[in-house]
Tab-separated table of C-alpha atoms in Angstrom:
chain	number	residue	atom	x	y	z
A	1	UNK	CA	89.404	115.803	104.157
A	2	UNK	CA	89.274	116.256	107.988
A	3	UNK	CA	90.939	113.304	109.696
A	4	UNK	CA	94.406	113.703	110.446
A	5	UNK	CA	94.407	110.110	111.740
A	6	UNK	CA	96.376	107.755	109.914
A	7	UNK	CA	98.191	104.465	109.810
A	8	UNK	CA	101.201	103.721	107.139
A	9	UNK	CA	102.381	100.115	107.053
A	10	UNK	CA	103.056	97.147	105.094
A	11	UNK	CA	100.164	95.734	103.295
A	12	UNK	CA	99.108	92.359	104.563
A	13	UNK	CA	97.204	89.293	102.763
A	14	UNK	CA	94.356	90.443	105.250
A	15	UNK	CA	93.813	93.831	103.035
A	16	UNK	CA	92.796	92.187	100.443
A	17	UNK	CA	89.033	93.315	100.449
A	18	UNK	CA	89.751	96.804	101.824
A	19	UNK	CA	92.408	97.084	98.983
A	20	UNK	CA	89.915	96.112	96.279
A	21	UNK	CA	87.612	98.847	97.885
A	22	UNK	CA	90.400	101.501	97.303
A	23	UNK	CA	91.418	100.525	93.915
A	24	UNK	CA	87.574	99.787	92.551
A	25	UNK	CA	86.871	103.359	94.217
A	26	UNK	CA	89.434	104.960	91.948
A	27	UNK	CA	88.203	107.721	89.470
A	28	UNK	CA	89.335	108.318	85.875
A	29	UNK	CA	92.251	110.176	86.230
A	30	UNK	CA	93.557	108.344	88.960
A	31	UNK	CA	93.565	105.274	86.616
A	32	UNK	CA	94.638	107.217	83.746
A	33	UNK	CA	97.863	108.452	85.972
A	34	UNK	CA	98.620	105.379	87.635
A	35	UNK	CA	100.690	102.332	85.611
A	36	UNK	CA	102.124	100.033	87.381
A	37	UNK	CA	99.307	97.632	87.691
A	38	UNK	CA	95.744	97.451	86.551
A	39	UNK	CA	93.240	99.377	89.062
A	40	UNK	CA	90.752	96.798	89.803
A	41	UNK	CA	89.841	94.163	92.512
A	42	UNK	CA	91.763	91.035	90.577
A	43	UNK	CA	95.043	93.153	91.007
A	44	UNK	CA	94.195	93.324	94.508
A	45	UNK	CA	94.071	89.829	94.944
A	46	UNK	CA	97.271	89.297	93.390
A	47	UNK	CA	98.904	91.827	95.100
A	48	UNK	CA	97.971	90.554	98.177
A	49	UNK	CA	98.300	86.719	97.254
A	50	UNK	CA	101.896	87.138	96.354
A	51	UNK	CA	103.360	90.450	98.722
A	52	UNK	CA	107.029	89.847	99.197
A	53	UNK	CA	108.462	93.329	100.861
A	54	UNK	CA	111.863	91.973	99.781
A	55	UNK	CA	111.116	92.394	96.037
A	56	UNK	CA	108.456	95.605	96.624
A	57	UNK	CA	107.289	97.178	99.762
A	58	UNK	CA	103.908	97.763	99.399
A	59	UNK	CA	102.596	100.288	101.795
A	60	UNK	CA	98.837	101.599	102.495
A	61	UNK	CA	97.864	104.381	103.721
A	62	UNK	CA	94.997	103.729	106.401
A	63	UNK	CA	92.511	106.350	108.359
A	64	UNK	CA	91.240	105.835	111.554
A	65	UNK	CA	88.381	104.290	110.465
A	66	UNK	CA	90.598	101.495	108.439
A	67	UNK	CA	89.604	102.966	105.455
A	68	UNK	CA	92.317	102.393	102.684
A	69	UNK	CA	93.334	105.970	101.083
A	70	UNK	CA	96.577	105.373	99.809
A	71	UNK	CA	98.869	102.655	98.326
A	72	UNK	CA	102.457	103.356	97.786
A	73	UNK	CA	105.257	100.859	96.073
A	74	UNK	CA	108.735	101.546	96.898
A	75	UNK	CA	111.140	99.216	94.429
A	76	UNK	CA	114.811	98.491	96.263
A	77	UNK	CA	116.482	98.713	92.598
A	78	UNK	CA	115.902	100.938	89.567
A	79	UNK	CA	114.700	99.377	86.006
A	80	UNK	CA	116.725	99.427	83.067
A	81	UNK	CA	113.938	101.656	81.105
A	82	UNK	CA	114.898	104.386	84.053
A	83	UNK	CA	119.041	103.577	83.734
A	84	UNK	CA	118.975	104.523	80.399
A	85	UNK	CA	116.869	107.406	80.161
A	86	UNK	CA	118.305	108.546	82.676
A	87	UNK	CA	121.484	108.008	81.498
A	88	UNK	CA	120.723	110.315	78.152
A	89	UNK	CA	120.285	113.011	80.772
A	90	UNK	CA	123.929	112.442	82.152
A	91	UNK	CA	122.256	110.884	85.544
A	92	UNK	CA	123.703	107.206	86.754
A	93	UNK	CA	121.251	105.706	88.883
A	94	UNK	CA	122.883	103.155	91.531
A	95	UNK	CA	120.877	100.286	92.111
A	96	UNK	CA	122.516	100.332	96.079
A	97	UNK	CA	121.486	103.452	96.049
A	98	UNK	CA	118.347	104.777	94.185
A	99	UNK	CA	115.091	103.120	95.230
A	100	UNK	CA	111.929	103.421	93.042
A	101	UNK	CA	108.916	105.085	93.973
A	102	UNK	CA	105.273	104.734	92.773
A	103	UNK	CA	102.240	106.854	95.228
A	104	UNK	CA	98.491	106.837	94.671
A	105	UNK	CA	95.914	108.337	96.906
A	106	UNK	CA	92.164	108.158	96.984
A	107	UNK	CA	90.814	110.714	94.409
A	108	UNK	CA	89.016	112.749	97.624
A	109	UNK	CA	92.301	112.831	99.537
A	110	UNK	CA	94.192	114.354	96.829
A	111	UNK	CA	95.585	118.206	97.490
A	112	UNK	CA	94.946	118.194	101.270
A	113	UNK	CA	98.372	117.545	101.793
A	114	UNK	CA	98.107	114.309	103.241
A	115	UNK	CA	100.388	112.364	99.763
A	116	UNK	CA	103.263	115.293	101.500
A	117	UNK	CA	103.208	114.329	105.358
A	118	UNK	CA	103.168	110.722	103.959
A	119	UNK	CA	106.104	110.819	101.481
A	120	UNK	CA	108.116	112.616	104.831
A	121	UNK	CA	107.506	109.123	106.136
A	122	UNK	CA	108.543	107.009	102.925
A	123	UNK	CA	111.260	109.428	102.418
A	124	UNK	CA	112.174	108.332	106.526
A	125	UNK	CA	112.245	104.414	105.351
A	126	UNK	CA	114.125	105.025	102.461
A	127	UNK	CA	117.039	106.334	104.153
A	128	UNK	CA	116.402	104.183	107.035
A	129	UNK	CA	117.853	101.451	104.637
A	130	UNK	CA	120.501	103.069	103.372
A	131	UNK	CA	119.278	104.906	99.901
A	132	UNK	CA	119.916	108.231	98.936
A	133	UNK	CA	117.703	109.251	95.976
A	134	UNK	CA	114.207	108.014	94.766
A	135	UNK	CA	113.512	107.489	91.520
A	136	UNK	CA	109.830	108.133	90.175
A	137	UNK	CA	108.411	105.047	89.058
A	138	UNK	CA	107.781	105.622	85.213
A	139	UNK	CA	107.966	109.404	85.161
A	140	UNK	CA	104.931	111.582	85.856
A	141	UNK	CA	102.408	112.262	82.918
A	142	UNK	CA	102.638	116.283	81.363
A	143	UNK	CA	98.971	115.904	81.396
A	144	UNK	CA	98.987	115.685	84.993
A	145	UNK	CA	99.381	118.934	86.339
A	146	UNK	CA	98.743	118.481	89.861
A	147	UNK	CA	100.852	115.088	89.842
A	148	UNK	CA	103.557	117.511	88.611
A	149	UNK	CA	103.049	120.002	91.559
A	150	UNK	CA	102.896	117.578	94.072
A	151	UNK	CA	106.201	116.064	93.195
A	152	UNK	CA	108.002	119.127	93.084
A	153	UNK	CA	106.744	120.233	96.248
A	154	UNK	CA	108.457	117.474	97.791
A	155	UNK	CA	111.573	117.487	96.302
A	156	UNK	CA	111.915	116.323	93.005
A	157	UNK	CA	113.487	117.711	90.126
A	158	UNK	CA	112.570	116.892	86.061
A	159	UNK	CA	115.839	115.142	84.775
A	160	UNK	CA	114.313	114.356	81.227
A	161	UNK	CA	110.949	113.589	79.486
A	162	UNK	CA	110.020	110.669	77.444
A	163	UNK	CA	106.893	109.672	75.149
A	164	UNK	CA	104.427	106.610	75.778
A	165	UNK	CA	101.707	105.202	74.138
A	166	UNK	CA	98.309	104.745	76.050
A	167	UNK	CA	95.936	101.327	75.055
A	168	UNK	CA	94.199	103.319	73.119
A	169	UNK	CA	97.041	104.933	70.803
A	170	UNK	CA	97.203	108.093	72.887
A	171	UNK	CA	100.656	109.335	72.925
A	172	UNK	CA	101.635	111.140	76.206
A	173	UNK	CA	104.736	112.654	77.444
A	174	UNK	CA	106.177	111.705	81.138
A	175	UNK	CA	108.610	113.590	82.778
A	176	UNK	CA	111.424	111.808	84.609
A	177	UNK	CA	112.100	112.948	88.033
A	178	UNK	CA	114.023	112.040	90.934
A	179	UNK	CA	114.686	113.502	94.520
């Protein structure tokens, strides 16, 4: 993709339809890779009904033409799944410390390099408030090669790997990772 013209900020409840647009315009593997919320317009809503950048800083990711591309959670803590496996790889996360991170980007954004000059901003709040690592939300999928790549690029390092169980019995590995 062309533009270089961007615009990273807080969601608002004003979004709500151009964040429905994003997340309806999602392929198949984007929904497959992403967990932690459904994909659809009625997340959306909530979302944007109940945004509280206290709890979760919700970011998107807008071009020039206010077109939503990307959507980005940053958690100020780290979850007790991600303590403990952690943990069994002889890391301590410090919830004053370690913030949580969870990126998606429109399917025809992807390898462009646009997720990188944005996480150099995230990356630039995070510290700004006084945390040192960031924790990958959930892990990323094996099966997710370029998801892999991409968090490596910038940073991150496998600390572990843990199995799920997709809703329809698949079971998947996820790597842990933090930077």
């Amino acid at each position: 993709h062309k533009s270089t013209s961007y615009t990273l900020r807080l969601l608002q409840p004003t979004d709500v339809d151009a964040f429905g647009r994003y997340l309806d315009g999602l392929g198949p593997e984007s929904h497959m890779f992403f967990g932690p919320h459904p994909l659809n317009r009625k997340a959306a809503i909530d979302v944007c009904d109940n945004l509280d950048p206290k709890a979760t800083m919700r970011f998107g990711l807008f071009l020039d033409s206010d077109e939503l591309v990307g959507y980005f959670l940053l958690f100020p803590d780290v979850r007790d799944g991600e303590i403990n496996r952690y943990a069994k790889a002889g890391i301590t996360l410090e919830p004053e410390t370690d913030y949580t991170y969870a990126p998606s980007l429109a399917d025809s954004h992807q390898s462009a390099g646009l997720g990188t000059r944005v996480f150099e901003e995230i990356r630039n709040v995070i510290r700004s408030l006084g945390f040192k690592r960031v924790v990958l939300s959930g892990g990323v999928q094996q099966r997710n090669p370029r998801g892999v790549a991409y968090y490596k690029k910038n940073g991150f390092q496998k600390t572990g790997e843990f199995s799920s169980t997709t809703s329809d019995g698949t079971k998947i590995i996820n790597f842990d990772m933090i930077c």
